[in-house]
């Protein structure tokens, strides 16, 4: 097992490094313009009129402060006109380049500072995760638990199968933003059912107890959590249910039944375990989303989570934050793949763990 | 079973409903919707309009815009500065009000203004934007007799100096530089020595102290002389400002809005999604929804169930949507083609479709509401495909049997009339405009390809000049008429993305900016509008009306066309004044 883990990590880490390097070079290579130049104040005929030279100087100073004036990579190329076409001239930039600075910072655990608000990226990411993780983990547990219950229910009660499966297929077709808005308009609407808050998180109040805070937080999380659950649960149940139905047709199930084992025991002890593989794939695929957040839900319910952080940073070209988000998600994805392999082995020992 | 489930939900709802902040309502703050977080409240940075609004609650400037009068009014200063022209310099003399004090009771002095200007030029701090905006202030002379009086020495001459020289936040010297370490340095020396923070110990110490204060997220560490203090800030969620028990301007009982502050608490709630924000307003979770999209505004206004609880306001703004041409592109290099294409915009229909009627057309960059400055002899933009066809023919375009248009350029190349219309994806109105032009173009055989672009890509394309036509929002103001940033040849590539400009137009733009006589300036402005009307580097499609919906319990919102569209500090409740 240890060998398997070491070997997988040894393969995964270089892959992660290549992915991140490509993302770094692509994102910064596309543009080097500072974010202020693209900000909401652009297009204003301001009272303070600046000359183009002043603007260019300010832009250069800003780029310098952010380290964007350095060459992008160790080598750079420039096209120069030559007889019969264009000649590429290569130049060695040494270690004074953006990639080297970023990589050294990454190895030291320093993810840099946000261009937008000058906060350390680790602070921003950890703050966003404190909002995202309770929601996504809650949704993950609910999906796993409800999926298990619903799959068993469908296996036990054939009569409800057509209705439930049709409903699940219908839910599966709904995009997340539709589900979130529907929940909002149905359950947080003064014209219909005004049961839940429309947005935000519970505000910390000094005068209240911890239990009150917890209840209040749960109350505020109901709609975003259900949005995530309603979008992911149907496909999970449908896949698991289909796998279970295949298993229930197998010979060993017939043998078990012939031996007089109760149908519920046949399902739980024999068939369900063997039908676990698609469920494992589905659930481990959800793991990166735990840290990536759900940008749609976070926007609609005004939650300052990871999805919103990464989306807003990408729009504002806040490279340090975007790259840190990608680093985190890529690492969790690689770990999720390793975990999936291990869980496959646990569910079906016939599967061999190979590095 | 059903009744049981319903009963359970009702009980849970009422139990949990009781958890939802009962104290908020009793404290009765004014709750305002913001679309985004201010992100950074460092007085040297203030990256967006929400940050500017927040900073104006915490700090004060020498001058401030009074939205009700739509002009600069004195805030910390006693009066507008007296102007003296000397050689190539402009000398502006201010005197700070006797009543203006910091939170510790010490008076705001000229020394604080000098300190602020030095901070705005201190190497090692994020001063890029400040240096470019207020770089014209070369020095400050303190009056030896009167510690509240000072003179700003500005390079060159410009009427706008009178206002812009006083439109920045004044910082207190006592908490940031208690030992006066920056005093020995002149503005010029700080500006010249860009590495001063590395080799001059006093500057280095100051920079370290400034950075350690982390004003970007802890503005409460720097006591400003504005009416509010920051009580709470959860990034991405909310900001709460609390009124100071005593603010120096209270004693003035001034009629000027910037010197009034009524709400005891201002609570800005960050709700990015429009649908959620509308729901929050209807539920009473927020009180003020500024800059509401037209569709939602109209829908709410027409729904009679909202009438008693909500009030609706509109004001003519200075924000306009324009269709601009990249005059460097061969097919739109000549003015006749640009004029022809401008005639394909059906402006009244676009106003109805995108703004539901809450906008107004204009013949040029000046709002028709500005009276004599607006050239009313020019026709409003009109949809006229027949005239467009005639103009295209005059421009040398010939209709081809295939239905398209082509012409031979001076170098013998065949040009085909087909263009892309680029716009940012942020505003759905742009898409409607692009589709309308595409439809109108296709009727005449002109292929117009709408090109929605992500914001940063859009700006890159503008800078690199790789667009044919683009839709652009320009925000004007009623104080300064300087169009150099968007129309002067020196700004080509860095604001003037149309590439338009001639020696005559440059001269006229400069003359308008330098003209101090209102009557003469109006004449020049009317001339510029005529030139732009003929040359058509851009077409103003319409000016927007700013829209605001608010709880009916509020009054005195001072809704205006200037950003942010209301005056938070002026808001009062109808039942009883908050203060």
mmCIF file of N, CA, C and O in Angstrom, chain B residues 259-299:
data_model
loop_
_atom_site.group_PDB
_atom_site.id
_atom_site.type_symbol
_atom_site.label_atom_id
_atom_site.label_comp_id
_atom_site.label_asym_id
_atom_site.label_seq_id
_atom_site.Cartn_x
_atom_site.Cartn_y
_atom_site.Cartn_z
ATOM 1 N N UNK B 259 -21.606 67.967 4.130
ATOM 2 C CA UNK B 259 -21.389 68.307 5.541
ATOM 3 C C UNK B 259 -22.558 67.846 6.408
ATOM 4 O O UNK B 259 -22.734 68.317 7.527
ATOM 5 N N UNK B 260 -23.345 66.942 5.863
ATOM 6 C CA UNK B 260 -24.451 66.371 6.640
ATOM 7 C C UNK B 260 -24.263 64.861 6.717
ATOM 8 O O UNK B 260 -23.792 64.256 5.765
ATOM 9 N N UNK B 261 -24.642 64.276 7.834
ATOM 10 C CA UNK B 261 -24.572 62.810 7.978
ATOM 11 C C UNK B 261 -25.648 62.385 8.966
ATOM 12 O O UNK B 261 -25.503 62.598 10.166
ATOM 13 N N UNK B 262 -26.714 61.827 8.460
ATOM 14 C CA UNK B 262 -27.859 61.489 9.318
ATOM 15 C C UNK B 262 -27.880 60.052 9.841
ATOM 16 O O UNK B 262 -28.067 59.844 11.022
ATOM 17 N N UNK B 263 -27.700 59.047 8.986
ATOM 18 C CA UNK B 263 -27.889 57.674 9.503
ATOM 19 C C UNK B 263 -26.874 57.326 10.592
ATOM 20 O O UNK B 263 -25.692 57.649 10.472
ATOM 21 N N UNK B 264 -27.362 56.676 11.634
ATOM 22 C CA UNK B 264 -26.456 56.234 12.704
ATOM 23 C C UNK B 264 -25.600 55.070 12.241
ATOM 24 O O UNK B 264 -24.488 54.891 12.701
ATOM 25 N N UNK B 265 -26.170 54.285 11.335
ATOM 26 C CA UNK B 265 -25.419 53.136 10.819
ATOM 27 C C UNK B 265 -25.717 52.969 9.345
ATOM 28 O O UNK B 265 -26.875 53.109 8.919
ATOM 29 N N UNK B 266 -24.681 52.674 8.617
ATOM 30 C CA UNK B 266 -24.844 52.347 7.197
ATOM 31 C C UNK B 266 -24.323 50.927 7.004
ATOM 32 O O UNK B 266 -23.198 50.630 7.396
ATOM 33 N N UNK B 267 -25.156 50.109 6.445
ATOM 34 C CA UNK B 267 -24.787 48.703 6.293
ATOM 35 C C UNK B 267 -24.825 48.358 4.805
ATOM 36 O O UNK B 267 -25.893 48.272 4.206
ATOM 37 N N UNK B 268 -23.654 48.203 4.234
ATOM 38 C CA UNK B 268 -23.569 47.864 2.805
ATOM 39 C C UNK B 268 -23.511 46.350 2.674
ATOM 40 O O UNK B 268 -22.606 45.723 3.242
ATOM 41 N N UNK B 269 -24.460 45.795 1.959
ATOM 42 C CA UNK B 269 -24.511 44.338 1.817
ATOM 43 C C UNK B 269 -24.146 43.967 0.383
ATOM 44 O O UNK B 269 -24.716 44.519 -0.565
ATOM 45 N N UNK B 270 -23.214 43.050 0.279
ATOM 46 C CA UNK B 270 -22.703 42.703 -1.058
ATOM 47 C C UNK B 270 -23.498 41.526 -1.612
ATOM 48 O O UNK B 270 -23.420 40.407 -1.099
ATOM 49 N N UNK B 271 -24.299 41.831 -2.629
ATOM 50 C CA UNK B 271 -25.141 40.808 -3.261
ATOM 51 C C UNK B 271 -24.865 40.887 -4.763
ATOM 52 O O UNK B 271 -25.362 41.780 -5.440
ATOM 53 N N UNK B 272 -24.069 39.975 -5.290
ATOM 54 C CA UNK B 272 -23.706 40.103 -6.708
ATOM 55 C C UNK B 272 -24.867 39.867 -7.666
ATOM 56 O O UNK B 272 -24.946 40.512 -8.699
ATOM 57 N N UNK B 273 -25.766 38.967 -7.324
ATOM 58 C CA UNK B 273 -26.804 38.589 -8.280
ATOM 59 C C UNK B 273 -27.999 39.537 -8.229
ATOM 60 O O UNK B 273 -28.505 39.875 -7.153
ATOM 61 N N UNK B 274 -28.462 39.932 -9.406
ATOM 62 C CA UNK B 274 -29.559 40.906 -9.496
ATOM 63 C C UNK B 274 -30.855 40.321 -8.932
ATOM 64 O O UNK B 274 -31.551 40.979 -8.144
ATOM 65 N N UNK B 275 -31.171 39.082 -9.315
ATOM 66 C CA UNK B 275 -32.435 38.476 -8.867
ATOM 67 C C UNK B 275 -32.468 38.368 -7.348
ATOM 68 O O UNK B 275 -33.490 38.660 -6.710
ATOM 69 N N UNK B 276 -31.348 37.974 -6.759
ATOM 70 C CA UNK B 276 -31.292 37.861 -5.301
ATOM 71 C C UNK B 276 -31.438 39.231 -4.656
ATOM 72 O O UNK B 276 -32.129 39.377 -3.638
ATOM 73 N N UNK B 277 -30.808 40.226 -5.239
ATOM 74 C CA UNK B 277 -30.872 41.574 -4.663
ATOM 75 C C UNK B 277 -32.301 42.115 -4.736
ATOM 76 O O UNK B 277 -32.771 42.763 -3.790
ATOM 77 N N UNK B 278 -32.995 41.840 -5.833
ATOM 78 C CA UNK B 278 -34.384 42.295 -5.946
ATOM 79 C C UNK B 278 -35.246 41.610 -4.888
ATOM 80 O O UNK B 278 -36.069 42.253 -4.216
ATOM 81 N N UNK B 279 -35.016 40.325 -4.723
ATOM 82 C CA UNK B 279 -35.765 39.584 -3.709
ATOM 83 C C UNK B 279 -35.473 40.140 -2.314
ATOM 84 O O UNK B 279 -36.378 40.306 -1.495
ATOM 85 N N UNK B 280 -34.193 40.446 -2.074
ATOM 86 C CA UNK B 280 -33.795 40.997 -0.773
ATOM 87 C C UNK B 280 -34.482 42.335 -0.513
ATOM 88 O O UNK B 280 -34.909 42.624 0.603
ATOM 89 N N UNK B 281 -34.623 43.134 -1.563
ATOM 90 C CA UNK B 281 -35.300 44.430 -1.406
ATOM 91 C C UNK B 281 -36.781 44.215 -1.087
ATOM 92 O O UNK B 281 -37.338 44.870 -0.210
ATOM 93 N N UNK B 282 -37.378 43.278 -1.777
ATOM 94 C CA UNK B 282 -38.811 43.037 -1.563
ATOM 95 C C UNK B 282 -39.064 42.416 -0.193
ATOM 96 O O UNK B 282 -40.103 42.635 0.413
ATOM 97 N N UNK B 283 -38.109 41.631 0.282
ATOM 98 C CA UNK B 283 -38.256 41.027 1.604
ATOM 99 C C UNK B 283 -37.966 42.014 2.721
ATOM 100 O O UNK B 283 -38.206 41.730 3.887
ATOM 101 N N UNK B 284 -37.373 43.137 2.370
ATOM 102 C CA UNK B 284 -36.994 44.114 3.393
ATOM 103 C C UNK B 284 -35.627 43.829 3.994
ATOM 104 O O UNK B 284 -35.280 44.368 5.040
ATOM 105 N N UNK B 285 -34.834 42.965 3.347
ATOM 106 C CA UNK B 285 -33.485 42.692 3.852
ATOM 107 C C UNK B 285 -32.534 43.836 3.535
ATOM 108 O O UNK B 285 -31.501 43.989 4.181
ATOM 109 N N UNK B 286 -32.821 44.562 2.467
ATOM 110 C CA UNK B 286 -32.050 45.778 2.162
ATOM 111 C C UNK B 286 -33.037 46.929 1.960
ATOM 112 O O UNK B 286 -34.215 46.700 1.669
ATOM 113 N N UNK B 287 -32.529 48.137 2.123
ATOM 114 C CA UNK B 287 -33.392 49.317 2.008
ATOM 115 C C UNK B 287 -33.182 50.071 0.703
ATOM 116 O O UNK B 287 -34.099 50.733 0.231
ATOM 117 N N UNK B 288 -31.979 50.016 0.196
ATOM 118 C CA UNK B 288 -31.659 50.822 -0.997
ATOM 119 C C UNK B 288 -31.008 49.935 -2.044
ATOM 120 O O UNK B 288 -30.057 49.216 -1.735
ATOM 121 N N UNK B 289 -31.533 50.007 -3.252
ATOM 122 C CA UNK B 289 -30.941 49.269 -4.364
ATOM 123 C C UNK B 289 -30.602 50.295 -5.446
ATOM 124 O O UNK B 289 -31.447 50.669 -6.239
ATOM 125 N N UNK B 290 -29.353 50.770 -5.471
ATOM 126 C CA UNK B 290 -28.991 51.753 -6.488
ATOM 127 C C UNK B 290 -28.624 51.082 -7.811
ATOM 128 O O UNK B 290 -28.311 49.897 -7.839
ATOM 129 N N UNK B 291 -28.653 51.852 -8.869
ATOM 130 C CA UNK B 291 -28.254 51.387 -10.202
ATOM 131 C C UNK B 291 -28.962 50.081 -10.574
ATOM 132 O O UNK B 291 -28.354 49.123 -11.043
ATOM 133 N N UNK B 292 -30.244 50.063 -10.359
ATOM 134 C CA UNK B 292 -31.005 48.840 -10.644
ATOM 135 C C UNK B 292 -31.169 48.670 -12.156
ATOM 136 O O UNK B 292 -31.448 49.644 -12.853
ATOM 137 N N UNK B 293 -31.009 47.454 -12.675
ATOM 138 C CA UNK B 293 -31.230 47.257 -14.111
ATOM 139 C C UNK B 293 -32.649 47.642 -14.516
ATOM 140 O O UNK B 293 -33.595 47.505 -13.724
ATOM 141 N N UNK B 294 -32.778 48.117 -15.753
ATOM 142 C CA UNK B 294 -34.057 48.683 -16.206
ATOM 143 C C UNK B 294 -35.212 47.692 -16.084
ATOM 144 O O UNK B 294 -36.295 48.043 -15.635
ATOM 145 N N UNK B 295 -34.961 46.458 -16.489
ATOM 146 C CA UNK B 295 -36.061 45.484 -16.520
ATOM 147 C C UNK B 295 -36.611 45.243 -15.112
ATOM 148 O O UNK B 295 -37.824 45.273 -14.895
ATOM 149 N N UNK B 296 -35.725 45.031 -14.175
ATOM 150 C CA UNK B 296 -36.165 44.761 -12.806
ATOM 151 C C UNK B 296 -36.854 45.996 -12.212
ATOM 152 O O UNK B 296 -37.857 45.888 -11.514
ATOM 153 N N UNK B 297 -36.304 47.161 -12.520
ATOM 154 C CA UNK B 297 -36.854 48.412 -12.002
ATOM 155 C C UNK B 297 -38.295 48.595 -12.492
ATOM 156 O O UNK B 297 -39.207 48.865 -11.712
ATOM 157 N N UNK B 298 -38.477 48.408 -13.785
ATOM 158 C CA UNK B 298 -39.806 48.589 -14.375
ATOM 159 C C UNK B 298 -40.780 47.554 -13.845
ATOM 160 O O UNK B 298 -41.926 47.872 -13.533
ATOM 161 N N UNK B 299 -40.290 46.331 -13.731
ATOM 162 C CA UNK B 299 -41.154 45.242 -13.254
ATOM 163 C C UNK B 299 -41.628 45.538 -11.835
ATOM 164 O O UNK B 299 -42.816 45.420 -11.517
#
